[in-house]
Amino acid sequence: MFIIPYAVVSGASQPKIDLRGVWKFAIDNQDKGVIEQWFSKSLSETVTLPGSMATNGKGFDVTLSTKWTGQIVDSSYYYKPEYAKYRVPGNIKVPFWLQPLKYYVGAAWYQKEVNIPKDWKDMDIRLFLERCHWESRLWIDDKEIGMRNSLGTPHLYDLSKELTPGKHILSICIDNRVKDIDPGINSHSISDHTQTNWNGIIGQLYLEARPKVSIQNIQVFPDIQQQKIVAKVRIENSTKKRQKAAITLLATGTTTPESKNFNVDIAAGVDTLLLEYPMGNDVKLWSEFHPNVYQLTATLNIPKKDVKDSFQTSFGMRQIKANGTQLEINDKPLFLRGTLECAIFPKTGFPPTQIDEWLCIFRICRSHGLNHVRFHSWCPPQVAFDAADQLGFYLQVECSSWANQSTTIGDGKPFDKYVYEESERMVETFGNHPSFCLMLYGNEPGGKNYTQFLTKFVTYWKNKDSRRIYTTGSGWPNVDENDYQSTPNPRIQGWGEELKSIINGASPASDYDWNSKIASFKQPVVSHEIGQWCVYPNFKEIAKYDGVLRARNFEIFSETLTENGMKQQADSFLLASGKLQALCYKADIEAALRTRSFGGFQLLDLHDFPGQGTALVGVLDAFWDEKGYISPKEYSRFCNSTVPLARLKKHIYINSDTLSTSIEIAHYGDAPLLACIPTWKISDIYGKVIFSGKLPQTDIPLGNCISLGEISVPLSSVQKAEKLILEVSVGSFSNSWDIWVYPAQKEKITGVDKIKMVSTLDLATCNYLENGGSVLLSLKKGTLKPEFGGDVKIGFSSIFWNTAWTHGQAPNTLGILCNPEHPALANFPTEYYSNWQWWDAMSHSNAIELNKLSPEIKPIVRAIDDWVTNRPLALLFELKIGKGKLLISGIDLNQDIQNRPEASQLKQSLLHYMAGKQFNPTVSLPASVIQNMITE
């Protein structure tokens, strides 16, 4: 295997020919791939590189027959009547991912004339193509040179023999098809789900001339205990003779050790030297808190041959390792607070190769309390590592694969060999970066033999390079050879759990953790893809898509919402579902922080995932912009290096209860906190402090599950139903939790005896209504007919991932939307969105489809439907039946109500409203319509 590594700055003083600019271009859509075809005529089109066919407006319009790269789990788009108008030429709109303006998969030709200077005659010449997508084949004039197919590293060609002084034609064929080497059609390195399957060349493009004896690569191995580095220097000597030379090493950075000289004897061909370099007594370590980066410059000098060469690379003095079940960075406990980056770049369809864009991404992540990014089934460009080095981010980099669905790994297919080759290229190219902390093959492998194959892969790399930690695959398999384990089990909603998960199946609390789920592991555990909590689309985002992609999926969803008469609700649905989404993420993250010696978590996601049927799982959109319902400051209260935590056994109380909770802290900061006096307070929604106190002074070491003390507060002084906020502060770090307190003794309501409370409409009740009576109809869960919404899978949490990719997994709704000032809710304190006091209602409810009743109904409480179906769903609404008044509750307010304080209080609030003068429905329906929607 021929590898020419790429360093941070390679031979900066060496002459180069910049190849950026205009290239001749042609599409080879006949798949001939014969260079003579293109030499027989001048290519008539042009493109600008760096760039892709899409950024140059090349390719074909999307049609129904477009052959995508990526799995379509829900293929209903191709046959369902509701999508018919989006299958018409001129109005093609696909719902499963962002839609490119132009699309092409196949071979395309890029051609440029170059003029090689005379003084390059006795030099080695390299062609450098920073990122090609995907396969490149190179011709010089009419001679084929070779092929490169790395997805994650530069394509480099040795052209020393071919590029003689004078003019030459460079012809490059780029082919973005999946051929015999299949990393998996859903891999974010190639898939239309995220970055698009683009065709082109981006980043740096140049020819470089180097001396016949030159430094090709340096791998730097830090030793923080001995305060030194070992530099593995690879030198190419194409003179065919041994050469005596001097090499000088100098590290510069926060501190500058002295240079060191080495006299070396270089063998012909490729020679590798191991040079030890002391970093001095004042060496600065690299971490998230102190991102100290050094530059190592190696200078090679052969005076007798008048040969001089230099090579520069960045590195950091750091050590990441597993110590039992705890990750450590420089011998300090490490907790990874991560998100995924799935190659989501809506403007260009390919990753940025400018450092400013990556600095912006990592700063946004840091503002939300994160210190880690996982690159799901792809490897980012050079500048991503540079930015992470500067800002102190721990990167998990994967070898471009999600070997599932279209392929497997470990079964003898061509990709088995390729993953070793690709990992070698990645480590050679990016291995010195201190931010390159974790590496694995890729995501969720499939096949009969993947465990054995990936175990060998991990063992190979552990033995070869100790600069980072390794695991087999994201999600699985978990084997003893792994440095850390990646598993999806420690999270509050798992795939397939639906309404039986912790967040949907257990009463609200914050006292659970994942200790029992990880007890069998001997290594640190980093939870795989936690979260996946959806939010309603922000249709104002459509205007942002002014690059190579369009949000046609959003356009479909917006049009459906309008057709169902709820266009005016779009912003409210976004904000209300967003508040619930943030609550779900808070619960997920805090559970991880409460788990002893946990390795960390990887969110799916901090920002939206545009593919797989549209997975709007981010509190930020696909552009990393805020959506308006939670700020970075708010998010970082529960996601940070230091987070106070309360183990609340419940969030709902009656005023005869005593609130008792243990207070602890997760502290993974730079150093222990000394002589801290934690404080706490319980306030009402207006900020009035009702209870407060201090916990004992203490020193807080690094780690988690660190007890700060107990809080015990009788709630008898809380006389009315209200929401309260418990807040705990430790220095500048604060966190809070919402609780609700309801009176144990209900207020007597004048006139309640005239309200009839039923679970179905029998003849007597209908007559009562016709004659002017008031009725509260509370449906038992499961008694609503499917055609009226009985088939809607309703639960407390927001939608997990999405319904298209999960085959309609429950829940199918995104929480509630209501007017908290509505008099029916006057005695049931609420915001306009779902909070923990709505858990009971959502767990005992039916979502009633209003368009089957009357479009004029304005519900008191809505359930926000999936954006794909956009049905108007109600939990509470009122009607006029004859002379009477009917309040319909899709929430069961009768079953086991003595053990359901929220239901009891909601029922009290509704009855108080119905007994008053404000209860005056205006929309009339026959009683038979309501009778017809209830099962017998």
CSV table of C-alpha atoms in Angstrom, one decimal, residues 758-897:
chain,number,residue,atom,x,y,z
A,758,VAL,CA,-69.6,10.5,32.9
A,759,SER,CA,-67.2,8.4,30.8
A,760,THR,CA,-69.8,7.8,28.0
A,761,LEU,CA,-72.9,9.4,26.6
A,762,ASP,CA,-75.9,7.2,27.4
A,763,LEU,CA,-79.5,8.2,26.7
A,764,ALA,CA,-80.1,9.8,30.1
A,765,THR,CA,-77.0,11.9,29.8
A,766,CYS,CA,-78.0,13.0,26.3
A,767,ASN,CA,-81.4,14.0,27.6
A,768,TYR,CA,-79.8,15.9,30.4
A,769,LEU,CA,-77.7,17.9,28.0
A,770,GLU,CA,-80.6,18.6,25.6
A,771,ASN,CA,-82.5,20.0,28.5
A,772,GLY,CA,-79.7,22.4,29.5
A,773,GLY,CA,-77.5,20.4,31.9
A,774,SER,CA,-73.7,20.6,32.2
A,775,VAL,CA,-71.7,17.4,31.6
A,776,LEU,CA,-68.0,16.5,32.0
A,777,LEU,CA,-67.3,13.7,29.7
A,778,SER,CA,-64.0,12.0,30.7
A,779,LEU,CA,-63.0,9.2,28.3
A,780,LYS,CA,-61.3,6.2,29.6
A,781,LYS,CA,-58.0,5.5,27.8
A,782,GLY,CA,-58.6,3.2,24.9
A,783,THR,CA,-62.3,4.0,24.4
A,784,LEU,CA,-61.9,6.4,21.5
A,785,LYS,CA,-62.5,4.8,18.1
A,786,PRO,CA,-59.4,4.7,15.8
A,787,GLU,CA,-61.0,6.9,13.2
A,788,PHE,CA,-61.4,9.7,15.8
A,789,GLY,CA,-57.8,9.5,17.0
A,790,GLY,CA,-57.9,6.3,19.0
A,791,ASP,CA,-55.0,5.0,17.0
A,792,VAL,CA,-52.7,8.0,18.0
A,793,LYS,CA,-50.0,6.7,20.3
A,794,ILE,CA,-49.9,9.3,22.9
A,795,GLY,CA,-47.3,9.6,25.7
A,796,PHE,CA,-45.6,12.2,27.8
A,797,SER,CA,-42.3,12.6,25.9
A,798,SER,CA,-41.8,14.1,22.5
A,799,ILE,CA,-41.3,11.9,19.5
A,800,PHE,CA,-38.2,9.6,19.6
A,801,TRP,CA,-36.1,10.1,16.5
A,802,ASN,CA,-39.1,10.3,14.1
A,803,THR,CA,-42.1,8.2,13.1
A,804,ALA,CA,-40.9,7.5,9.5
A,805,TRP,CA,-37.6,5.8,10.5
A,806,THR,CA,-39.1,4.0,13.5
A,807,HIS,CA,-42.2,2.6,11.8
A,808,GLY,CA,-44.4,4.7,14.0
A,809,GLN,CA,-43.0,4.0,17.4
A,810,ALA,CA,-44.8,5.6,20.3
A,811,PRO,CA,-45.3,8.3,21.2
A,812,ASN,CA,-46.6,10.0,18.0
A,813,THR,CA,-47.1,13.4,19.6
A,814,LEU,CA,-44.9,16.3,20.8
A,815,GLY,CA,-46.6,17.3,24.0
A,816,ILE,CA,-49.4,19.8,24.7
A,817,LEU,CA,-50.2,23.4,23.6
A,818,CYS,CA,-52.6,25.4,25.7
A,819,ASN,CA,-53.3,28.9,26.8
A,820,PRO,CA,-52.3,28.9,30.5
A,821,GLU,CA,-54.6,31.8,31.2
A,822,HIS,CA,-57.7,29.9,30.1
A,823,PRO,CA,-60.1,29.9,33.1
A,824,ALA,CA,-60.5,26.1,32.8
A,825,LEU,CA,-56.9,25.8,33.9
A,826,ALA,CA,-57.0,28.5,36.6
A,827,ASN,CA,-56.5,25.9,39.4
A,828,PHE,CA,-54.1,23.7,37.5
A,829,PRO,CA,-50.9,25.8,37.2
A,830,THR,CA,-49.4,25.3,33.8
A,831,GLU,CA,-47.3,26.9,31.1
A,832,TYR,CA,-48.3,26.7,27.5
A,833,TYR,CA,-46.3,23.5,27.1
A,834,SER,CA,-45.8,20.1,28.7
A,835,ASN,CA,-44.0,20.0,32.0
A,836,TRP,CA,-43.9,17.2,34.5
A,837,GLN,CA,-47.4,17.9,35.9
A,838,TRP,CA,-48.8,16.8,32.5
A,839,TRP,CA,-47.1,13.4,32.7
A,840,ASP,CA,-50.2,11.8,34.3
A,841,ALA,CA,-52.6,13.3,31.9
A,842,MET,CA,-50.6,12.2,28.8
A,843,SER,CA,-50.3,8.7,30.3
A,844,HIS,CA,-54.1,8.4,30.7
A,845,SER,CA,-55.3,10.1,27.6
A,846,ASN,CA,-56.8,9.8,24.1
A,847,ALA,CA,-56.0,12.4,21.5
A,848,ILE,CA,-59.3,13.4,19.8
A,849,GLU,CA,-59.0,14.3,16.1
A,850,LEU,CA,-61.0,17.5,15.7
A,851,ASN,CA,-61.3,17.5,11.9
A,852,LYS,CA,-63.6,14.5,12.4
A,853,LEU,CA,-66.0,16.7,14.5
A,854,SER,CA,-65.9,20.3,13.5
A,855,PRO,CA,-63.2,22.7,12.2
A,856,GLU,CA,-64.7,25.5,14.4
A,857,ILE,CA,-63.7,23.8,17.7
A,858,LYS,CA,-61.0,25.7,19.5
A,859,PRO,CA,-59.5,23.3,22.0
A,860,ILE,CA,-58.5,24.3,25.5
A,861,VAL,CA,-55.6,21.9,25.4
A,862,ARG,CA,-54.1,20.5,22.2
A,863,ALA,CA,-51.9,17.5,21.7
A,864,ILE,CA,-49.2,18.5,19.1
A,865,ASP,CA,-49.3,15.9,16.3
A,866,ASP,CA,-46.4,14.5,14.3
A,867,TRP,CA,-45.4,17.0,11.6
A,868,VAL,CA,-45.9,14.3,9.0
A,869,THR,CA,-49.6,13.9,9.6
A,870,ASN,CA,-50.4,17.3,11.2
A,871,ARG,CA,-53.8,16.3,12.6
A,872,PRO,CA,-55.6,18.7,14.8
A,873,LEU,CA,-55.7,16.8,18.1
A,874,ALA,CA,-57.4,17.8,21.4
A,875,LEU,CA,-57.2,16.7,24.9
A,876,LEU,CA,-59.8,19.2,26.3
A,877,PHE,CA,-62.5,21.1,24.4
A,878,GLU,CA,-66.1,22.2,25.0
A,879,LEU,CA,-69.3,22.0,23.0
A,880,LYS,CA,-72.9,23.0,23.1
A,881,ILE,CA,-75.3,20.1,22.9
A,882,GLY,CA,-78.9,21.2,22.6
A,883,LYS,CA,-79.4,23.6,25.4
A,884,GLY,CA,-76.7,22.0,27.5
A,885,LYS,CA,-72.9,22.4,27.8
A,886,LEU,CA,-70.4,19.6,27.4
A,887,LEU,CA,-66.7,19.6,28.4
A,888,ILE,CA,-64.9,16.7,26.8
A,889,SER,CA,-61.7,15.4,28.3
A,890,GLY,CA,-59.7,12.9,26.4
A,891,ILE,CA,-57.8,12.6,29.7
A,892,ASP,CA,-59.3,9.9,32.0
A,893,LEU,CA,-60.2,11.8,35.2
A,894,ASN,CA,-61.9,8.9,36.9
A,895,GLN,CA,-59.7,5.8,37.1
A,896,ASP,CA,-57.7,5.5,40.3
A,897,ILE,CA,-57.9,9.2,40.8
